[in-house]
PDB file of C-alpha atoms in Angstrom:
ATOM      1  CA  UNK A   1     -13.051 -11.695 -14.430  1.00  0.00           C
ATOM      2  CA  UNK A   2     -12.479 -15.171 -16.041  1.00  0.00           C
ATOM      3  CA  UNK A   3      -9.069 -15.726 -17.860  1.00  0.00           C
ATOM      4  CA  UNK A   4      -8.730 -16.831 -20.751  1.00  0.00           C
ATOM      5  CA  UNK A   5      -5.289 -19.110 -21.501  1.00  0.00           C
ATOM      6  CA  UNK A   6      -5.604 -20.507 -25.015  1.00  0.00           C
ATOM      7  CA  UNK A   7      -1.770 -21.230 -25.029  1.00  0.00           C
ATOM      8  CA  UNK A   8      -1.506 -24.077 -22.613  1.00  0.00           C
ATOM      9  CA  UNK A   9       1.990 -24.609 -23.069  1.00  0.00           C
ATOM     10  CA  UNK A  10       3.461 -27.396 -20.920  1.00  0.00           C
ATOM     11  CA  UNK A  11       5.798 -27.398 -17.603  1.00  0.00           C
ATOM     12  CA  UNK A  12       8.799 -28.596 -19.615  1.00  0.00           C
ATOM     13  CA  UNK A  13       8.357 -26.219 -22.347  1.00  0.00           C
ATOM     14  CA  UNK A  14       7.901 -23.247 -19.933  1.00  0.00           C
ATOM     15  CA  UNK A  15      11.206 -21.188 -18.408  1.00  0.00           C
ATOM     16  CA  UNK A  16       8.943 -18.605 -16.410  1.00  0.00           C
ATOM     17  CA  UNK A  17       6.005 -20.295 -14.511  1.00  0.00           C
ATOM     18  CA  UNK A  18       3.687 -17.785 -12.636  1.00  0.00           C
ATOM     19  CA  UNK A  19       0.583 -19.104 -10.817  1.00  0.00           C
ATOM     20  CA  UNK A  20      -1.893 -17.148  -9.235  1.00  0.00           C
ATOM     21  CA  UNK A  21       0.251 -14.024  -8.624  1.00  0.00           C
ATOM     22  CA  UNK A  22      -1.214 -11.170  -6.544  1.00  0.00           C
ATOM     23  CA  UNK A  23       0.966  -7.839  -6.498  1.00  0.00           C
ATOM     24  CA  UNK A  24       1.056  -4.971  -3.960  1.00  0.00           C
ATOM     25  CA  UNK A  25       2.883  -1.431  -3.985  1.00  0.00           C
ATOM     26  CA  UNK A  26       1.323  -0.254  -0.659  1.00  0.00           C
ATOM     27  CA  UNK A  27       2.196  -3.120   1.744  1.00  0.00           C
ATOM     28  CA  UNK A  28      -1.091  -5.173   0.873  1.00  0.00           C
ATOM     29  CA  UNK A  29      -3.797  -2.646   1.278  1.00  0.00           C
ATOM     30  CA  UNK A  30      -4.348  -2.674  -2.716  1.00  0.00           C
ATOM     31  CA  UNK A  31      -3.582  -5.141  -5.607  1.00  0.00           C
ATOM     32  CA  UNK A  32      -2.121  -3.843  -8.145  1.00  0.00           C
ATOM     33  CA  UNK A  33      -1.532  -7.776  -9.922  1.00  0.00           C
ATOM     34  CA  UNK A  34      -4.570 -10.035  -9.150  1.00  0.00           C
ATOM     35  CA  UNK A  35      -4.154 -13.941  -9.312  1.00  0.00           C
ATOM     36  CA  UNK A  36      -1.974 -13.963 -12.362  1.00  0.00           C
ATOM     37  CA  UNK A  37      -1.444 -17.161 -13.798  1.00  0.00           C
ATOM     38  CA  UNK A  38       0.696 -17.968 -17.258  1.00  0.00           C
ATOM     39  CA  UNK A  39       3.590 -20.000 -18.527  1.00  0.00           C
ATOM     40  CA  UNK A  40       5.736 -18.579 -21.035  1.00  0.00           C
ATOM     41  CA  UNK A  41       7.893 -21.090 -22.856  1.00  0.00           C
ATOM     42  CA  UNK A  42      11.932 -20.887 -23.565  1.00  0.00           C
ATOM     43  CA  UNK A  43      12.861 -19.352 -26.702  1.00  0.00           C
ATOM     44  CA  UNK A  44       9.858 -17.610 -27.622  1.00  0.00           C
ATOM     45  CA  UNK A  45       8.998 -13.936 -27.689  1.00  0.00           C
ATOM     46  CA  UNK A  46       6.171 -13.196 -25.246  1.00  0.00           C
ATOM     47  CA  UNK A  47       4.548 -10.010 -25.255  1.00  0.00           C
ATOM     48  CA  UNK A  48       2.093  -8.150 -22.366  1.00  0.00           C
ATOM     49  CA  UNK A  49       0.001  -5.663 -23.799  1.00  0.00           C
ATOM     50  CA  UNK A  50      -2.663  -3.363 -22.563  1.00  0.00           C
ATOM     51  CA  UNK A  51      -3.797  -0.172 -21.471  1.00  0.00           C
ATOM     52  CA  UNK A  52      -1.485   2.116 -19.547  1.00  0.00           C
ATOM     53  CA  UNK A  53      -1.812   1.601 -15.634  1.00  0.00           C
ATOM     54  CA  UNK A  54      -3.214  -2.099 -16.395  1.00  0.00           C
ATOM     55  CA  UNK A  55       0.004  -4.157 -14.887  1.00  0.00           C
ATOM     56  CA  UNK A  56       1.991  -5.455 -17.725  1.00  0.00           C
ATOM     57  CA  UNK A  57       5.331  -3.792 -16.037  1.00  0.00           C
ATOM     58  CA  UNK A  58       4.865  -4.239 -12.803  1.00  0.00           C
ATOM     59  CA  UNK A  59       4.723  -7.609 -13.855  1.00  0.00           C
ATOM     60  CA  UNK A  60       7.741  -7.582 -15.719  1.00  0.00           C
ATOM     61  CA  UNK A  61       9.346  -5.955 -12.668  1.00  0.00           C
ATOM     62  CA  UNK A  62       8.106  -8.696 -10.838  1.00  0.00           C
ATOM     63  CA  UNK A  63      10.548 -11.531 -12.573  1.00  0.00           C
ATOM     64  CA  UNK A  64      13.718  -9.854 -11.934  1.00  0.00           C
ATOM     65  CA  UNK A  65      12.701  -8.622  -8.500  1.00  0.00           C
ATOM     66  CA  UNK A  66      12.919  -5.105  -9.200  1.00  0.00           C
ATOM     67  CA  UNK A  67      10.159  -3.983  -7.230  1.00  0.00           C
ATOM     68  CA  UNK A  68      11.920  -5.315  -4.274  1.00  0.00           C
ATOM     69  CA  UNK A  69      13.517  -1.789  -4.956  1.00  0.00           C
ATOM     70  CA  UNK A  70       9.754   0.004  -3.723  1.00  0.00           C
ATOM     71  CA  UNK A  71       9.831  -0.613  -0.054  1.00  0.00           C
ATOM     72  CA  UNK A  72       6.486  -0.844   0.680  1.00  0.00           C
ATOM     73  CA  UNK A  73       6.060  -3.287  -2.443  1.00  0.00           C
ATOM     74  CA  UNK A  74       4.718  -6.921  -1.556  1.00  0.00           C
ATOM     75  CA  UNK A  75       3.904 -10.058  -3.055  1.00  0.00           C
ATOM     76  CA  UNK A  76       0.617 -10.437  -1.467  1.00  0.00           C
ATOM     77  CA  UNK A  77      -0.204 -14.179  -3.043  1.00  0.00           C
ATOM     78  CA  UNK A  78       0.998 -17.061  -5.626  1.00  0.00           C
ATOM     79  CA  UNK A  79       4.501 -17.505  -6.534  1.00  0.00           C
ATOM     80  CA  UNK A  80       6.882 -17.439  -9.765  1.00  0.00           C
ATOM     81  CA  UNK A  81       9.240 -19.976 -10.592  1.00  0.00           C
ATOM     82  CA  UNK A  82      12.043 -19.221 -13.064  1.00  0.00           C
ATOM     83  CA  UNK A  83      14.312 -22.051 -14.204  1.00  0.00           C
ATOM     84  CA  UNK A  84      11.997 -24.442 -11.409  1.00  0.00           C
ATOM     85  CA  UNK A  85      13.132 -22.183  -8.725  1.00  0.00           C
ATOM     86  CA  UNK A  86      10.899 -19.897  -6.452  1.00  0.00           C
ATOM     87  CA  UNK A  87      12.370 -16.736  -7.436  1.00  0.00           C
ATOM     88  CA  UNK A  88      10.921 -14.930  -4.079  1.00  0.00           C
ATOM     89  CA  UNK A  89      12.082 -17.532  -1.716  1.00  0.00           C
ATOM     90  CA  UNK A  90      14.719 -16.658   1.132  1.00  0.00           C
ATOM     91  CA  UNK A  91      17.398 -18.140   0.122  1.00  0.00           C
ATOM     92  CA  UNK A  92      17.296 -16.587  -3.269  1.00  0.00           C
ATOM     93  CA  UNK A  93      20.448 -14.396  -4.124  1.00  0.00           C
ATOM     94  CA  UNK A  94      18.533 -11.568  -6.004  1.00  0.00           C
ATOM     95  CA  UNK A  95      22.094 -10.767  -7.780  1.00  0.00           C
ATOM     96  CA  UNK A  96      22.571 -14.067  -9.002  1.00  0.00           C
ATOM     97  CA  UNK A  97      18.436 -13.771 -10.587  1.00  0.00           C
ATOM     98  CA  UNK A  98      19.145 -11.070 -12.100  1.00  0.00           C
ATOM     99  CA  UNK A  99      22.536 -12.540 -14.300  1.00  0.00           C
ATOM    100  CA  UNK A 100      20.032 -15.069 -15.740  1.00  0.00           C
ATOM    101  CA  UNK A 101      17.164 -12.130 -16.048  1.00  0.00           C
ATOM    102  CA  UNK A 102      18.788  -9.209 -17.946  1.00  0.00           C
ATOM    103  CA  UNK A 103      16.416  -5.897 -18.262  1.00  0.00           C
ATOM    104  CA  UNK A 104      16.669  -3.829 -20.827  1.00  0.00           C
ATOM    105  CA  UNK A 105      14.622  -0.653 -19.896  1.00  0.00           C
ATOM    106  CA  UNK A 106      12.267   2.365 -21.817  1.00  0.00           C
ATOM    107  CA  UNK A 107      14.354   4.945 -21.960  1.00  0.00           C
ATOM    108  CA  UNK A 108      18.116   3.711 -23.190  1.00  0.00           C
ATOM    109  CA  UNK A 109      20.796   4.255 -19.711  1.00  0.00           C
ATOM    110  CA  UNK A 110      24.320   3.184 -21.162  1.00  0.00           C
ATOM    111  CA  UNK A 111      26.985   4.107 -18.166  1.00  0.00           C
ATOM    112  CA  UNK A 112      29.085   7.637 -18.706  1.00  0.00           C
ATOM    113  CA  UNK A 113      32.106   5.145 -19.739  1.00  0.00           C
ATOM    114  CA  UNK A 114      33.734   3.948 -23.044  1.00  0.00           C
ATOM    115  CA  UNK A 115      31.606   2.004 -25.150  1.00  0.00           C
ATOM    116  CA  UNK A 116      33.589  -1.024 -24.403  1.00  0.00           C
ATOM    117  CA  UNK A 117      33.676  -0.562 -20.461  1.00  0.00           C
ATOM    118  CA  UNK A 118      29.837  -0.385 -21.119  1.00  0.00           C
ATOM    119  CA  UNK A 119      29.797  -4.199 -22.490  1.00  0.00           C
ATOM    120  CA  UNK A 120      32.684  -5.047 -20.705  1.00  0.00           C
ATOM    121  CA  UNK A 121      30.826  -3.918 -17.115  1.00  0.00           C
ATOM    122  CA  UNK A 122      28.830  -6.917 -15.651  1.00  0.00           C
ATOM    123  CA  UNK A 123      31.594  -9.674 -16.838  1.00  0.00           C
ATOM    124  CA  UNK A 124      34.303  -7.653 -14.557  1.00  0.00           C
ATOM    125  CA  UNK A 125      31.982  -7.231 -11.946  1.00  0.00           C
ATOM    126  CA  UNK A 126      31.665 -11.019 -12.490  1.00  0.00           C
ATOM    127  CA  UNK A 127      35.822 -11.342 -11.750  1.00  0.00           C
ATOM    128  CA  UNK A 128      36.756 -11.087 -15.642  1.00  0.00           C
ATOM    129  CA  UNK A 129      40.013  -9.909 -15.887  1.00  0.00           C
ATOM    130  CA  UNK A 130      42.063 -11.160 -18.803  1.00  0.00           C
ATOM    131  CA  UNK A 131      41.911  -9.249 -21.848  1.00  0.00           C
ATOM    132  CA  UNK A 132      41.352 -11.703 -24.125  1.00  0.00           C
ATOM    133  CA  UNK A 133      38.387 -12.661 -22.712  1.00  0.00           C
ATOM    134  CA  UNK A 134      36.823  -9.291 -22.276  1.00  0.00           C
ATOM    135  CA  UNK A 135      37.908  -8.620 -26.260  1.00  0.00           C
ATOM    136  CA  UNK A 136      36.220 -11.422 -27.040  1.00  0.00           C
ATOM    137  CA  UNK A 137      33.058 -10.567 -25.329  1.00  0.00           C
ATOM    138  CA  UNK A 138      33.003  -7.344 -26.386  1.00  0.00           C
ATOM    139  CA  UNK A 139      33.029  -8.830 -29.743  1.00  0.00           C
ATOM    140  CA  UNK A 140      30.561 -11.089 -29.808  1.00  0.00           C
ATOM    141  CA  UNK A 141      27.948  -8.984 -27.818  1.00  0.00           C
ATOM    142  CA  UNK A 142      28.513  -6.001 -29.953  1.00  0.00           C
ATOM    143  CA  UNK A 143      27.936  -8.015 -33.302  1.00  0.00           C
ATOM    144  CA  UNK A 144      24.685  -9.760 -31.754  1.00  0.00           C
ATOM    145  CA  UNK A 145      23.282  -6.398 -30.817  1.00  0.00           C
ATOM    146  CA  UNK A 146      23.592  -5.477 -34.533  1.00  0.00           C
ATOM    147  CA  UNK A 147      26.108  -2.175 -33.696  1.00  0.00           C
ATOM    148  CA  UNK A 148      29.530  -3.752 -34.489  1.00  0.00           C
ATOM    149  CA  UNK A 149      29.981  -3.030 -37.531  1.00  0.00           C
ATOM    150  CA  UNK A 150      29.111   0.871 -36.634  1.00  0.00           C
ATOM    151  CA  UNK A 151      31.183   0.703 -33.229  1.00  0.00           C
ATOM    152  CA  UNK A 152      34.566  -1.046 -34.133  1.00  0.00           C
ATOM    153  CA  UNK A 153      36.701   1.781 -34.365  1.00  0.00           C
ATOM    154  CA  UNK A 154      35.731   3.945 -31.957  1.00  0.00           C
ATOM    155  CA  UNK A 155      35.163   1.497 -28.805  1.00  0.00           C
ATOM    156  CA  UNK A 156      37.613   3.719 -26.336  1.00  0.00           C
ATOM    157  CA  UNK A 157      35.004   6.668 -27.396  1.00  0.00           C
ATOM    158  CA  UNK A 158      31.969   7.696 -24.934  1.00  0.00           C
ATOM    159  CA  UNK A 159      28.432   5.683 -24.972  1.00  0.00           C
ATOM    160  CA  UNK A 160      27.080   8.654 -24.546  1.00  0.00           C
ATOM    161  CA  UNK A 161      28.256  10.050 -28.416  1.00  0.00           C
ATOM    162  CA  UNK A 162      25.551   7.255 -29.847  1.00  0.00           C
ATOM    163  CA  UNK A 163      22.323   8.515 -31.150  1.00  0.00           C
ATOM    164  CA  UNK A 164      19.750   6.747 -29.449  1.00  0.00           C
ATOM    165  CA  UNK A 165      18.969   3.809 -31.224  1.00  0.00           C
ATOM    166  CA  UNK A 166      22.805   2.821 -30.957  1.00  0.00           C
ATOM    167  CA  UNK A 167      22.703   3.389 -27.134  1.00  0.00           C
ATOM    168  CA  UNK A 168      19.638   0.897 -26.680  1.00  0.00           C
ATOM    169  CA  UNK A 169      21.510  -1.940 -28.928  1.00  0.00           C
ATOM    170  CA  UNK A 170      24.698  -1.017 -26.605  1.00  0.00           C
ATOM    171  CA  UNK A 171      22.370  -1.597 -23.441  1.00  0.00           C
ATOM    172  CA  UNK A 172      21.491  -4.485 -25.218  1.00  0.00           C
ATOM    173  CA  UNK A 173      24.866  -5.579 -25.821  1.00  0.00           C
ATOM    174  CA  UNK A 174      25.835  -4.944 -21.957  1.00  0.00           C
ATOM    175  CA  UNK A 175      22.908  -6.975 -21.362  1.00  0.00           C
ATOM    176  CA  UNK A 176      23.502 -10.215 -23.292  1.00  0.00           C
ATOM    177  CA  UNK A 177      27.370  -9.818 -22.444  1.00  0.00           C
ATOM    178  CA  UNK A 178      27.051 -11.588 -19.447  1.00  0.00           C
ATOM    179  CA  UNK A 179      24.294 -14.435 -21.147  1.00  0.00           C
ATOM    180  CA  UNK A 180      21.361 -14.195 -19.238  1.00  0.00           C
ATOM    181  CA  UNK A 181      19.038 -16.633 -19.863  1.00  0.00           C
ATOM    182  CA  UNK A 182      16.173 -13.959 -20.117  1.00  0.00           C
ATOM    183  CA  UNK A 183      15.653 -10.894 -21.362  1.00  0.00           C
ATOM    184  CA  UNK A 184      12.676  -8.634 -19.733  1.00  0.00           C
ATOM    185  CA  UNK A 185      12.309  -5.127 -22.345  1.00  0.00           C
ATOM    186  CA  UNK A 186      10.420  -2.840 -21.108  1.00  0.00           C
ATOM    187  CA  UNK A 187       8.862  -0.559 -23.815  1.00  0.00           C
ATOM    188  CA  UNK A 188      12.343  -0.670 -25.592  1.00  0.00           C
ATOM    189  CA  UNK A 189      11.013   1.416 -28.416  1.00  0.00           C
ATOM    190  CA  UNK A 190       9.090   4.042 -26.993  1.00  0.00           C
ATOM    191  CA  UNK A 191      12.158   6.318 -27.074  1.00  0.00           C
ATOM    192  CA  UNK A 192      13.020   6.292 -30.596  1.00  0.00           C
ATOM    193  CA  UNK A 193      12.089   6.974 -34.169  1.00  0.00           C
ATOM    194  CA  UNK A 194      10.402   4.860 -36.307  1.00  0.00           C
ATOM    195  CA  UNK A 195      14.048   3.569 -38.078  1.00  0.00           C
ATOM    196  CA  UNK A 196      16.018   2.484 -34.868  1.00  0.00           C
ATOM    197  CA  UNK A 197      12.439   0.996 -33.548  1.00  0.00           C
ATOM    198  CA  UNK A 198      12.688  -1.001 -36.759  1.00  0.00           C
ATOM    199  CA  UNK A 199      15.971  -2.016 -36.104  1.00  0.00           C
ATOM    200  CA  UNK A 200      15.865  -3.115 -32.563  1.00  0.00           C
ATOM    201  CA  UNK A 201      12.577  -5.400 -33.689  1.00  0.00           C
ATOM    202  CA  UNK A 202      14.917  -7.106 -36.400  1.00  0.00           C
ATOM    203  CA  UNK A 203      17.672  -7.711 -33.276  1.00  0.00           C
ATOM    204  CA  UNK A 204      14.422  -9.222 -31.099  1.00  0.00           C
ATOM    205  CA  UNK A 205      13.769 -11.740 -33.574  1.00  0.00           C
ATOM    206  CA  UNK A 206      17.615 -12.598 -34.119  1.00  0.00           C
ATOM    207  CA  UNK A 207      18.233 -13.088 -30.319  1.00  0.00           C
ATOM    208  CA  UNK A 208      15.393 -15.001 -29.667  1.00  0.00           C
ATOM    209  CA  UNK A 209      17.737 -17.886 -30.875  1.00  0.00           C
ATOM    210  CA  UNK A 210      20.003 -17.678 -28.082  1.00  0.00           C
ATOM    211  CA  UNK A 211      17.526 -16.028 -25.246  1.00  0.00           C
ATOM    212  CA  UNK A 212      13.663 -16.202 -23.876  1.00  0.00           C
ATOM    213  CA  UNK A 213      12.311 -12.533 -24.413  1.00  0.00           C
ATOM    214  CA  UNK A 214       9.333 -11.130 -22.148  1.00  0.00           C
ATOM    215  CA  UNK A 215       8.378  -7.884 -23.666  1.00  0.00           C
ATOM    216  CA  UNK A 216       6.315  -5.087 -22.159  1.00  0.00           C
ATOM    217  CA  UNK A 217       4.702  -2.930 -25.211  1.00  0.00           C
ATOM    218  CA  UNK A 218       2.148  -0.024 -25.696  1.00  0.00           C
ATOM    219  CA  UNK A 219       2.574  -0.775 -29.423  1.00  0.00           C
ATOM    220  CA  UNK A 220      -0.073  -3.622 -30.377  1.00  0.00           C
ATOM    221  CA  UNK A 221       1.696  -3.583 -34.084  1.00  0.00           C
ATOM    222  CA  UNK A 222       5.017  -4.364 -32.279  1.00  0.00           C
ATOM    223  CA  UNK A 223       3.587  -7.272 -30.207  1.00  0.00           C
ATOM    224  CA  UNK A 224       2.124  -8.611 -33.392  1.00  0.00           C
ATOM    225  CA  UNK A 225       4.919  -8.347 -35.596  1.00  0.00           C
ATOM    226  CA  UNK A 226       7.482  -9.333 -32.889  1.00  0.00           C
ATOM    227  CA  UNK A 227       5.873 -11.975 -30.477  1.00  0.00           C
ATOM    228  CA  UNK A 228       5.074 -15.671 -30.434  1.00  0.00           C
ATOM    229  CA  UNK A 229       2.423 -15.129 -27.706  1.00  0.00           C
ATOM    230  CA  UNK A 230       0.599 -12.554 -26.379  1.00  0.00           C
ATOM    231  CA  UNK A 231      -0.794 -11.574 -22.541  1.00  0.00           C
ATOM    232  CA  UNK A 232      -3.568  -9.179 -22.209  1.00  0.00           C
ATOM    233  CA  UNK A 233      -3.993  -7.189 -19.313  1.00  0.00           C
ATOM    234  CA  UNK A 234      -6.772  -4.796 -18.002  1.00  0.00           C
ATOM    235  CA  UNK A 235      -7.005  -3.187 -14.581  1.00  0.00           C
ATOM    236  CA  UNK A 236      -4.706  -5.156 -12.966  1.00  0.00           C
ATOM    237  CA  UNK A 237      -5.514  -8.965 -14.268  1.00  0.00           C
ATOM    238  CA  UNK A 238      -4.731 -11.324 -16.884  1.00  0.00           C
ATOM    239  CA  UNK A 239      -7.491 -11.057 -19.553  1.00  0.00           C
ATOM    240  CA  UNK A 240      -6.166 -13.639 -22.050  1.00  0.00           C
ATOM    241  CA  UNK A 241      -3.188 -15.553 -22.787  1.00  0.00           C
ATOM    242  CA  UNK A 242      -2.629 -17.090 -26.272  1.00  0.00           C
ATOM    243  CA  UNK A 243      -0.201 -17.444 -29.899  1.00  0.00           C
ATOM    244  CA  UNK A 244      -0.038 -13.844 -30.727  1.00  0.00           C
ATOM    245  CA  UNK A 245      -2.074 -15.135 -33.831  1.00  0.00           C
ATOM    246  CA  UNK A 246      -5.100 -15.577 -31.835  1.00  0.00           C
ATOM    247  CA  UNK A 247      -4.625 -12.642 -30.076  1.00  0.00           C
ATOM    248  CA  UNK A 248      -5.189 -10.361 -32.779  1.00  0.00           C
ATOM    249  CA  UNK A 249      -7.268 -12.502 -35.068  1.00  0.00           C
ATOM    250  CA  UNK A 250      -9.987 -14.199 -32.761  1.00  0.00           C
ATOM    251  CA  UNK A 251      -9.570 -13.636 -29.232  1.00  0.00           C
ATOM    252  CA  UNK A 252     -12.111 -15.598 -26.948  1.00  0.00           C
ATOM    253  CA  UNK A 253     -12.382 -12.271 -25.145  1.00  0.00           C
ATOM    254  CA  UNK A 254     -14.924  -9.629 -25.318  1.00  0.00           C
ATOM    255  CA  UNK A 255     -12.163  -6.996 -23.991  1.00  0.00           C
ATOM    256  CA  UNK A 256      -9.436  -8.280 -25.555  1.00  0.00           C
ATOM    257  CA  UNK A 257     -11.224  -7.923 -28.987  1.00  0.00           C
ATOM    258  CA  UNK A 258     -12.551  -4.095 -27.661  1.00  0.00           C
ATOM    259  CA  UNK A 259      -8.709  -3.544 -26.830  1.00  0.00           C
ATOM    260  CA  UNK A 260      -6.820  -4.078 -29.953  1.00  0.00           C
ATOM    261  CA  UNK A 261      -9.456  -2.653 -32.267  1.00  0.00           C
ATOM    262  CA  UNK A 262      -9.197   0.403 -30.538  1.00  0.00           C
ATOM    263  CA  UNK A 263     -12.413   0.782 -28.773  1.00  0.00           C
ATOM    264  CA  UNK A 264     -11.010   1.725 -25.665  1.00  0.00           C
ATOM    265  CA  UNK A 265      -7.153   2.285 -24.511  1.00  0.00           C
TER     266      UNK A 265
END
């Protein structure tokens, strides 16, 4: 399969550079990802789309080495550079990497702590103890996550008392409190109702001013609404990567056209 990459971002513009990446979950016997190359620009929203099992979430998890948690997983070829650093180099501190590359999961997962302590958690882990700094960071993060006005009078309440949409926005606040450069979002709205989904989509647009966002979504309309670039994957390969308007309006590859028009997937 020939990769069609209509959007060719300059290296200066790219915060993530993936070069000829292949990845396996079974010690290299079979590759879940094959020869993926794309550059993700800073300060933009990039969507990964494709049918279930196409490799889009696997690739997302490669970007902050979450796949390291699978003992038999292997990068079998190629490399990933973030901020110019090969993230799989032997001297890379994975904890440090994840400070720069935050992640939001499909199912909101607040800690069984207060709203305040959920947001402050990452800062406390980093050694921040001064309450004035924590207070300011908690408020700023909750404001950026469009949640402050809803929770400011109950910061000591359990995060588990919040609605699903509020819990997902709290997880966003927790992620941005430690000021990552990149936020990975793995189908962040799939467990939410349409109203909560709309709030998260509005939030993505606002966060773009401060963060580079990469989102995996099964919802093509969502990709069209929120992203600047879209990458379409099929059977572990990158089929096409271009500006979102091109992918949805004038795709180069027939497979892309068939997928977005609903002929398969």
